[in-house]
CSV table of C-alpha atoms and ligand atoms in Angstrom, one decimal:
chain,number,residue,atom,x,y,z
A,936,MET,CA,10.8,-17.7,-38.9
A,937,ILE,CA,8.2,-18.8,-41.4
A,938,VAL,CA,9.6,-21.2,-43.9
A,939,LYS,CA,7.9,-22.2,-47.2
A,940,ILE,CA,9.7,-24.9,-49.1
A,941,ASN,CA,10.1,-24.7,-52.8
A,942,LYS,CA,8.6,-28.0,-54.1
A,943,SER,CA,9.8,-27.6,-57.6
A,944,SER,CA,13.6,-27.2,-57.3
A,945,LYS,CA,15.3,-26.1,-60.6
A,946,ILE,CA,18.7,-27.3,-59.5
A,947,ASN,CA,18.7,-30.2,-62.0
A,948,THR,CA,18.3,-27.8,-64.9
A,949,ILE,CA,21.4,-25.8,-64.1
A,950,ASN,CA,24.8,-26.4,-65.8
A,951,PHE,CA,27.2,-25.6,-62.9
A,952,GLN,CA,30.2,-25.8,-65.3
A,953,ASN,CA,28.9,-22.9,-67.3
A,954,LEU,CA,27.7,-20.1,-65.1
A,955,ASN,CA,27.7,-16.4,-65.8
A,956,PHE,CA,28.1,-14.3,-62.7
A,957,GLY,CA,24.9,-13.4,-60.9
A,958,GLU,CA,22.4,-14.7,-63.5
A,959,ILE,CA,21.0,-17.9,-61.8
A,960,PHE,CA,19.4,-17.9,-58.3
A,961,THR,CA,18.8,-20.7,-55.9
A,962,ASP,CA,15.4,-22.1,-54.9
A,963,HIS,CA,14.8,-19.9,-51.9
A,964,MET,CA,15.0,-16.3,-50.7
A,965,PHE,CA,14.9,-14.6,-47.3
A,966,VAL,CA,12.4,-11.8,-46.9
A,967,CYS,CA,11.7,-9.5,-43.9
A,968,ASP,CA,9.5,-6.4,-43.9
A,969,PHE,CA,9.8,-3.3,-41.9
A,970,GLU,CA,6.4,-1.7,-41.0
A,971,ASN,CA,5.0,0.2,-38.0
A,972,ASN,CA,8.5,0.9,-36.8
A,973,THR,CA,9.5,-2.7,-36.5
A,974,TRP,CA,11.0,-5.6,-38.5
A,975,LYS,CA,8.3,-8.2,-38.8
A,976,GLU,CA,8.8,-12.0,-38.5
A,977,PRO,CA,11.3,-13.0,-41.3
A,978,GLN,CA,10.3,-15.5,-43.9
A,979,ILE,CA,12.0,-17.9,-46.2
A,980,LEU,CA,10.0,-18.3,-49.4
A,981,PRO,CA,10.5,-20.0,-52.8
A,982,TYR,CA,12.6,-17.7,-55.0
A,983,ASP,CA,10.1,-15.6,-57.0
A,984,ASP,CA,9.2,-12.2,-58.4
A,985,ILE,CA,7.9,-9.7,-55.8
A,986,LYS,CA,5.1,-7.2,-56.2
A,987,ILE,CA,6.0,-3.5,-55.7
A,988,SER,CA,4.0,-0.4,-56.1
A,989,PRO,CA,5.2,1.8,-59.0
A,990,SER,CA,5.3,4.7,-56.5
A,991,SER,CA,7.5,2.7,-54.2
A,992,SER,CA,10.1,5.2,-52.9
A,993,VAL,CA,13.1,3.1,-53.9
A,994,PHE,CA,12.3,3.9,-57.6
A,995,HIS,CA,12.1,7.6,-56.9
A,996,TYR,CA,14.6,8.5,-54.2
A,997,GLY,CA,17.0,5.5,-54.3
A,998,GLN,CA,17.0,4.4,-50.6
A,999,ALA,CA,18.7,1.0,-51.2
A,1000,VAL,CA,21.8,-0.6,-49.9
A,1001,PHE,CA,23.3,-4.1,-50.4
A,1002,GLU,CA,26.1,-6.5,-49.4
A,1003,GLY,CA,28.1,-9.1,-51.2
A,1004,MET,CA,29.6,-12.2,-49.6
A,1005,LYS,CA,30.4,-15.8,-50.5
A,1006,ALA,CA,29.7,-19.2,-49.0
A,1007,PHE,CA,32.2,-22.1,-49.7
A,1008,LYS,CA,31.9,-25.9,-49.3
A,1009,ASP,CA,34.9,-27.8,-48.2
A,1010,ASP,CA,35.7,-31.4,-49.3
A,1011,ASP,CA,33.8,-32.9,-46.4
A,1012,GLY,CA,30.6,-30.9,-47.2
A,1013,GLY,CA,31.3,-28.2,-44.5
A,1014,ILE,CA,29.8,-24.9,-45.4
A,1015,TRP,CA,31.6,-21.7,-44.5
A,1016,LEU,CA,31.1,-18.0,-44.9
A,1017,PHE,CA,34.1,-15.6,-44.9
A,1018,ARG,CA,33.9,-12.8,-42.2
A,1019,PRO,CA,30.1,-12.3,-42.4
A,1020,GLU,CA,30.1,-10.3,-39.2
A,1021,ASP,CA,32.0,-7.6,-41.1
A,1022,ASN,CA,29.3,-7.6,-43.9
A,1023,PHE,CA,26.6,-7.4,-41.3
A,1024,LYS,CA,28.3,-4.4,-39.7
A,1025,ARG,CA,28.9,-2.7,-43.0
A,1026,LEU,CA,25.3,-3.3,-44.1
A,1027,ASN,CA,24.0,-1.3,-41.1
A,1028,ILE,CA,26.6,1.4,-41.6
A,1029,SER,CA,25.4,1.8,-45.1
A,1030,SER,CA,21.7,1.7,-44.0
A,1031,LYS,CA,22.3,4.4,-41.4
A,1032,ARG,CA,23.7,6.8,-44.0
A,1033,LEU,CA,20.7,6.2,-46.2
A,1034,SER,CA,18.2,6.7,-43.3
A,1035,ILE,CA,17.2,3.0,-43.5
A,1036,PRO,CA,16.5,1.3,-40.2
A,1037,GLU,CA,19.2,-1.0,-39.0
A,1038,PHE,CA,18.6,-4.7,-39.4
A,1039,PRO,CA,18.7,-7.0,-36.4
A,1040,LYS,CA,21.7,-9.2,-36.1
A,1041,LYS,CA,19.7,-12.2,-34.9
A,1042,TYR,CA,17.5,-12.2,-38.0
A,1043,PHE,CA,20.5,-11.7,-40.3
A,1044,PHE,CA,22.4,-14.7,-39.1
A,1045,GLU,CA,19.4,-17.0,-38.5
A,1046,GLY,CA,18.2,-16.1,-42.0
A,1047,LEU,CA,21.6,-16.8,-43.6
A,1048,LYS,CA,22.0,-20.1,-41.8
A,1049,LYS,CA,18.5,-21.4,-42.7
A,1050,LEU,CA,18.8,-20.2,-46.3
A,1051,LEU,CA,22.2,-21.7,-46.9
A,1052,LEU,CA,21.2,-25.0,-45.3
A,1053,LEU,CA,18.0,-25.2,-47.5
A,1054,ASP,CA,20.0,-24.4,-50.6
A,1055,GLN,CA,23.2,-26.3,-49.7
A,1056,GLU,CA,23.1,-28.5,-52.8
A,1057,TRP,CA,23.7,-25.3,-54.8
A,1058,ILE,CA,27.2,-24.9,-53.2
A,1059,LYS,CA,29.6,-27.1,-55.1
A,1060,THR,CA,32.9,-28.3,-53.7
A,1061,GLY,CA,36.2,-27.5,-55.4
A,1062,TYR,CA,38.4,-24.5,-55.6
A,1063,GLY,CA,36.7,-21.7,-57.5
A,1064,ASN,CA,33.1,-22.8,-56.8
A,1065,SER,CA,31.1,-20.7,-54.4
A,1066,LEU,CA,27.7,-19.3,-53.7
A,1067,TYR,CA,27.4,-15.6,-54.0
A,1068,VAL,CA,25.2,-14.2,-51.3
A,1069,ARG,CA,23.4,-10.9,-51.8
A,1070,PRO,CA,21.6,-9.3,-48.8
A,1071,PHE,CA,19.9,-6.0,-49.7
A,1072,VAL,CA,17.3,-3.6,-48.3
A,1073,PHE,CA,15.2,-1.0,-50.0
A,1074,ALA,CA,12.5,1.5,-49.2
A,1075,ASN,CA,9.1,0.2,-50.1
A,1076,LYS,CA,6.6,2.9,-49.2
A,1077,ALA,CA,4.0,3.7,-51.9
A,1078,GLY,CA,4.0,7.5,-52.6
A,1079,VAL,CA,6.3,10.0,-54.1
A,1080,SER,CA,6.9,12.5,-51.3
A,1081,ALA,CA,10.6,13.1,-51.0
A,1082,SER,CA,11.2,11.9,-47.4
A,1083,PRO,CA,12.5,8.8,-45.8
A,1084,SER,CA,10.2,5.8,-46.2
A,1085,ASP,CA,8.5,4.2,-43.3
A,1086,LYS,CA,8.4,0.8,-45.0
A,1087,TYR,CA,11.4,-1.3,-46.1
A,1088,LYS,CA,12.0,-4.8,-47.4
A,1089,PHE,CA,15.2,-6.7,-46.5
A,1090,MET,CA,16.0,-9.7,-48.6
A,1091,ILE,CA,18.8,-12.3,-49.2
A,1092,ILE,CA,19.1,-14.0,-52.5
A,1093,CYS,CA,21.9,-16.4,-53.6
A,1094,SER,CA,23.6,-17.2,-56.9
A,1095,PRO,CA,26.0,-20.0,-57.6
A,1096,ALA,CA,29.4,-18.7,-58.9
A,1097,LYS,CA,32.6,-20.1,-60.4
A,1098,SER,CA,36.0,-18.4,-60.3
A,1099,TYR,CA,36.3,-16.2,-63.4
A,1100,TYR,CA,39.4,-15.5,-65.4
A,1101,THR,CA,39.4,-11.7,-65.4
A,1102,GLY,CA,41.6,-11.4,-68.4
A,1103,ASP,CA,44.1,-8.5,-68.8
A,1104,THR,CA,42.9,-5.5,-66.9
A,1105,ASN,CA,44.1,-2.2,-68.3
A,1106,VAL,CA,42.8,0.7,-66.3
A,1107,LYS,CA,42.3,4.4,-66.9
A,1108,ILE,CA,43.0,6.9,-64.2
A,1109,GLU,CA,39.9,9.1,-64.1
A,1110,GLU,CA,40.5,12.8,-64.5
A,1111,ASN,CA,37.0,14.1,-64.9
A,1112,TYR,CA,34.2,12.0,-63.3
A,1113,SER,CA,34.0,10.9,-59.6
A,1114,ARG,CA,32.2,8.0,-57.9
A,1115,ALA,CA,32.2,9.7,-54.4
A,1116,CYS,CA,32.9,13.0,-52.7
A,1117,LYS,CA,33.6,14.2,-49.2
A,1118,GLY,CA,30.6,14.1,-47.1
A,1119,GLY,CA,28.8,11.9,-49.6
A,1120,ILE,CA,27.9,8.2,-49.6
A,1121,GLY,CA,31.0,6.6,-51.2
A,1122,PHE,CA,31.7,4.6,-48.0
A,1123,ALA,CA,28.3,3.0,-48.1
A,1124,LYS,CA,27.3,0.1,-50.3
A,1125,ALA,CA,24.5,2.2,-51.7
A,1126,ALA,CA,22.9,1.2,-55.0
A,1127,GLY,CA,23.2,4.7,-56.4
A,1128,ASN,CA,27.0,4.6,-56.1
A,1129,TYR,CA,27.0,1.9,-58.7
A,1130,ALA,CA,24.6,3.7,-61.0
A,1131,ALA,CA,26.9,6.7,-60.9
A,1132,GLN,CA,29.8,4.5,-62.0
A,1133,PHE,CA,28.2,2.9,-65.1
A,1134,TYR,CA,28.5,5.9,-67.5
A,1135,PRO,CA,32.1,6.9,-66.9
A,1136,THR,CA,33.1,3.2,-66.9
A,1137,SER,CA,31.3,2.6,-70.2
A,1138,LEU,CA,33.3,5.6,-71.7
A,1139,ALA,CA,36.5,4.0,-70.5
A,1140,ILE,CA,35.5,0.6,-71.9
A,1141,ASN,CA,34.8,2.3,-75.3
A,1142,GLN,CA,38.4,3.7,-75.1
A,1143,GLY,CA,39.7,0.1,-74.7
A,1144,PHE,CA,40.1,-0.1,-70.9
A,1145,GLN,CA,38.5,-2.6,-68.6
A,1146,GLN,CA,38.2,-0.4,-65.5
A,1147,VAL,CA,38.4,3.1,-64.1
A,1148,ILE,CA,40.7,4.1,-61.3
A,1149,TRP,CA,38.7,6.6,-59.2
A,1150,THR,CA,40.6,9.6,-57.9
A,1151,ASP,CA,39.6,12.2,-55.3
A,1152,SER,CA,36.7,14.3,-56.6
A,1153,GLU,CA,38.4,17.7,-55.7
A,1154,THR,CA,41.7,17.4,-57.4
A,1155,HIS,CA,41.7,14.1,-59.2
A,1156,SER,CA,45.3,13.6,-58.0
A,1157,PHE,CA,45.0,10.9,-55.4
A,1158,ILE,CA,44.1,7.2,-56.1
A,1159,GLU,CA,40.9,6.0,-54.4
A,1160,GLU,CA,39.4,2.7,-55.8
A,1161,SER,CA,39.7,0.5,-58.8
A,1162,GLY,CA,36.2,-0.1,-60.4
A,1163,THR,CA,34.2,-1.7,-57.7
A,1164,MET,CA,37.3,-2.9,-55.8
A,1165,ASN,CA,39.9,-1.5,-53.4
A,1166,ILE,CA,43.3,-1.0,-54.8
A,1167,PHE,CA,46.9,-1.9,-53.8
A,1168,VAL,CA,50.2,-1.1,-55.4
A,1169,LYS,CA,53.6,-2.5,-54.6
A,1170,ILE,CA,56.3,0.1,-54.9
A,1171,ASN,CA,59.8,-1.4,-54.3
A,1172,ASP,CA,59.0,-3.8,-51.4
A,1173,THR,CA,56.1,-2.0,-49.9
A,1174,LEU,CA,52.4,-2.6,-50.4
A,1175,ILE,CA,50.4,0.7,-50.4
A,1176,THR,CA,46.6,1.2,-50.1
A,1177,SER,CA,44.6,4.3,-49.6
A,1178,PRO,CA,43.0,4.9,-46.2
A,1179,THR,CA,39.3,4.4,-46.2
A,1180,GLY,CA,37.1,7.4,-45.4
A,1181,ASP,CA,33.9,8.8,-46.6
A,1182,THR,CA,34.8,8.3,-50.3
A,1183,ILE,CA,36.2,4.7,-50.2
A,1184,LEU,CA,34.4,1.5,-49.3
A,1185,ASP,CA,35.9,-0.3,-46.3
A,1186,GLY,CA,36.4,-3.6,-48.2
A,1187,ILE,CA,36.7,-6.8,-46.3
A,1188,THR,CA,39.2,-8.3,-48.8
A,1189,ARG,CA,41.3,-5.1,-48.4
A,1190,ARG,CA,41.2,-5.5,-44.6
A,1191,SER,CA,42.1,-9.2,-44.9
A,1192,ILE,CA,45.1,-8.4,-47.2
A,1193,ILE,CA,46.4,-5.8,-44.7
A,1194,GLU,CA,46.1,-8.3,-41.8
A,1195,LEU,CA,47.7,-11.1,-43.8
A,1196,SER,CA,50.5,-8.9,-45.0
A,1197,LYS,CA,51.4,-7.8,-41.5
A,1198,HIS,CA,51.3,-11.5,-40.4
A,1199,ILE,CA,53.8,-12.6,-43.1
A,1200,ASN,CA,56.0,-9.5,-42.5
A,1201,GLN,CA,55.1,-7.9,-45.9
A,1202,LYS,CA,55.5,-4.2,-45.3
A,1203,VAL,CA,52.2,-2.5,-45.9
A,1204,GLU,CA,51.4,1.2,-45.7
A,1205,ILE,CA,47.9,2.7,-45.5
A,1206,ARG,CA,48.4,6.2,-46.8
A,1207,LYS,CA,47.3,8.5,-49.6
A,1208,LEU,CA,48.9,7.7,-52.9
A,1209,SER,CA,49.2,10.5,-55.5
A,1210,VAL,CA,48.9,9.8,-59.2
A,1211,ASP,CA,52.3,11.6,-59.5
A,1212,GLU,CA,54.0,9.2,-57.2
A,1213,LEU,CA,52.4,6.3,-59.1
A,1214,VAL,CA,53.6,7.6,-62.4
A,1215,LYS,CA,57.1,8.3,-61.1
A,1216,SER,CA,57.4,4.9,-59.6
A,1217,ALA,CA,56.4,3.3,-62.9
A,1218,GLU,CA,59.0,5.5,-64.8
A,1219,ASN,CA,61.7,4.6,-62.3
A,1220,LEU,CA,60.8,0.9,-62.6
A,1221,GLU,CA,59.9,0.8,-58.9
A,1222,LEU,CA,56.3,-0.1,-59.5
A,1223,ASN,CA,56.2,-3.9,-59.2
A,1224,GLU,CA,52.5,-4.8,-58.7
A,1225,MET,CA,49.1,-3.2,-58.9
A,1226,PHE,CA,45.8,-5.0,-58.1
A,1227,GLY,CA,42.2,-4.6,-57.2
A,1228,CYS,CA,40.6,-6.6,-54.5
A,1229,GLY,CA,37.1,-7.6,-53.6
A,1230,THR,CA,34.8,-10.5,-52.7
A,1231,ALA,CA,34.0,-11.4,-56.3
A,1232,VAL,CA,37.5,-12.3,-57.5
A,1233,VAL,CA,39.6,-11.8,-54.3
A,1234,ILE,CA,42.5,-10.2,-56.4
A,1235,ASN,CA,42.4,-8.8,-59.9
A,1236,PRO,CA,45.8,-8.2,-61.3
A,1237,ILE,CA,46.2,-4.9,-63.2
A,1238,ARG,CA,48.4,-5.1,-66.4
A,1239,SER,CA,48.7,-1.4,-67.2
A,1240,PHE,CA,47.4,2.0,-66.2
A,1241,SER,CA,46.9,5.0,-68.4
A,1242,TYR,CA,47.1,8.7,-67.3
A,1243,LYS,CA,46.8,11.7,-69.6
A,1244,ASN,CA,46.9,9.4,-72.6
A,1245,LYS,CA,50.1,7.7,-71.6
A,1246,LYS,CA,50.2,4.0,-70.9
A,1247,PHE,CA,52.4,2.5,-68.2
A,1248,ASN,CA,52.8,-1.3,-68.2
A,1249,LEU,CA,53.3,-3.4,-65.1
A,1250,PRO,CA,56.0,-6.1,-65.0
A,1251,GLU,CA,54.9,-9.7,-65.6
A,1252,ILE,CA,53.3,-11.2,-62.5
A,1253,LYS,CA,55.6,-13.9,-61.1
A,1254,ASP,CA,54.3,-17.1,-59.3
A,1255,ASN,CA,55.9,-15.8,-56.1
A,1256,SER,CA,54.4,-12.3,-56.4
A,1257,ILE,CA,52.8,-10.9,-53.3
A,1258,GLN,CA,49.4,-10.8,-54.9
A,1259,ASN,CA,49.6,-14.6,-55.7
A,1260,ILE,CA,50.7,-15.4,-52.2
A,1261,LEU,CA,47.9,-13.3,-50.6
A,1262,LYS,CA,45.2,-14.7,-52.9
A,1263,GLU,CA,46.3,-18.3,-52.2
A,1264,SER,CA,46.3,-17.7,-48.5
A,1265,ILE,CA,42.8,-16.2,-48.6
A,1266,LEU,CA,41.4,-19.0,-50.8
A,1267,LYS,CA,42.9,-21.6,-48.4
A,1268,ILE,CA,41.1,-20.0,-45.5
A,1269,GLN,CA,37.9,-19.6,-47.4
A,1270,TYR,CA,37.8,-23.3,-48.5
A,1271,ASN,CA,38.9,-24.6,-45.1
A,1272,LYS,CA,42.2,-25.9,-46.4
A,1273,SER,CA,44.3,-24.1,-43.9
A,1274,SER,CA,44.1,-23.2,-40.2
A,1275,ASP,CA,41.9,-20.2,-39.4
A,1276,ILE,CA,44.4,-18.2,-37.4
A,1277,PHE,CA,42.4,-14.9,-37.7
A,1278,ASN,CA,39.0,-16.5,-36.9
A,1279,TRP,CA,37.6,-15.4,-40.3
A,1280,ARG,CA,35.6,-18.5,-41.1
A,1281,TYR,CA,32.0,-18.8,-40.0
A,1282,LYS,CA,30.5,-22.3,-39.9
A,1283,ILE,CA,27.0,-22.9,-41.2
A,1284,ASN,CA,26.5,-26.7,-40.7
B,886,LIG,C1,33.1,0.2,-54.4
B,886,LIG,C2,33.6,-1.1,-53.8
B,886,LIG,N1,34.9,-1.1,-53.3
B,886,LIG,C3,35.4,-2.2,-52.8
B,886,LIG,C4,34.8,-3.4,-52.7
B,886,LIG,C5,35.4,-4.6,-52.1
B,886,LIG,O1,34.8,-4.9,-50.9
B,886,LIG,P1,34.8,-6.3,-50.3
B,886,LIG,O2,36.2,-6.8,-50.3
B,886,LIG,O3,34.2,-6.2,-49.0
B,886,LIG,O4,34.0,-7.2,-51.3
B,886,LIG,C6,33.5,-3.4,-53.3
B,886,LIG,C7,32.7,-4.7,-53.2
B,886,LIG,O5,33.0,-5.7,-53.6
B,886,LIG,C8,32.9,-2.3,-53.8
B,886,LIG,O6,31.7,-2.3,-54.4
């Protein structure tokens, strides 16, 4: 691996107490180019703009996928990633669907380690502080013919993050737009999936909601995801989440919640949940909790959902709610404050 050190670190200019998500990037970036049918020698370079042809196929045909993960620093300076093997696997699942060549595991983990060690001062200790790690890959062939590119660029960039108070989340159950369809690319972390969400989400925001609950594209009668998160509800004593398939991203936080729930004997069902069932459970006062989950916030409590212009409020979240218990357990594992019984932590230093 070629490593060029950034000789003018900007770390001393950063106010780590006041960070907006994803706006500041560390001193280095990982870059690896695919050309002549092979991934070339990876490089770590000072973080900088990159030069791309205006005819580069990513701009025209959208071959681009990404991942999102976090690095944490424990009180002794130990640096940890949370289930990065799962992110690596998902990256290549996404790539395959977008006709992007798979990225070698060796390069991914060597690159991650080297990058995080070089930029380790950017990871602050203390609950809530983390480094958001963004691997991504895009088609980079110059020319506008509508066919898979034969050149790609894989990169990893990193952004310091704090835990954010997500505020009250009131969601709208979507009855018109879809983020994914059968046989489509909803299961992939493809850039275009996010572009397709922005407009319907902005309509919901203008109506006073914070997020959209995506439903199946054929009937709009089954719950799929919550914004850019997977979704769980607790009806009576049972946690329920939709099965992943080609329309739902196989979230690593979702998977962790299922495994943890089973471990603590919290009943969890992975099955389709209809909007009708959700509405009835709310009307019968059987709907106790509803939350989104994902790498960025771990768990995002939902305060209310609206369907056909009718609003249904969730009960107040108690300290001993299952979402608080699960969030605390995941944070403790991530920050090396509890034993790692599932082998989820990945040591960097
Ligand atoms: C569409 C979508 N669903 C679910 C998730 C949650 O996945 P993970 O828990 O792996 O972050 C994400 C990413 O955060 C996402 O973009």
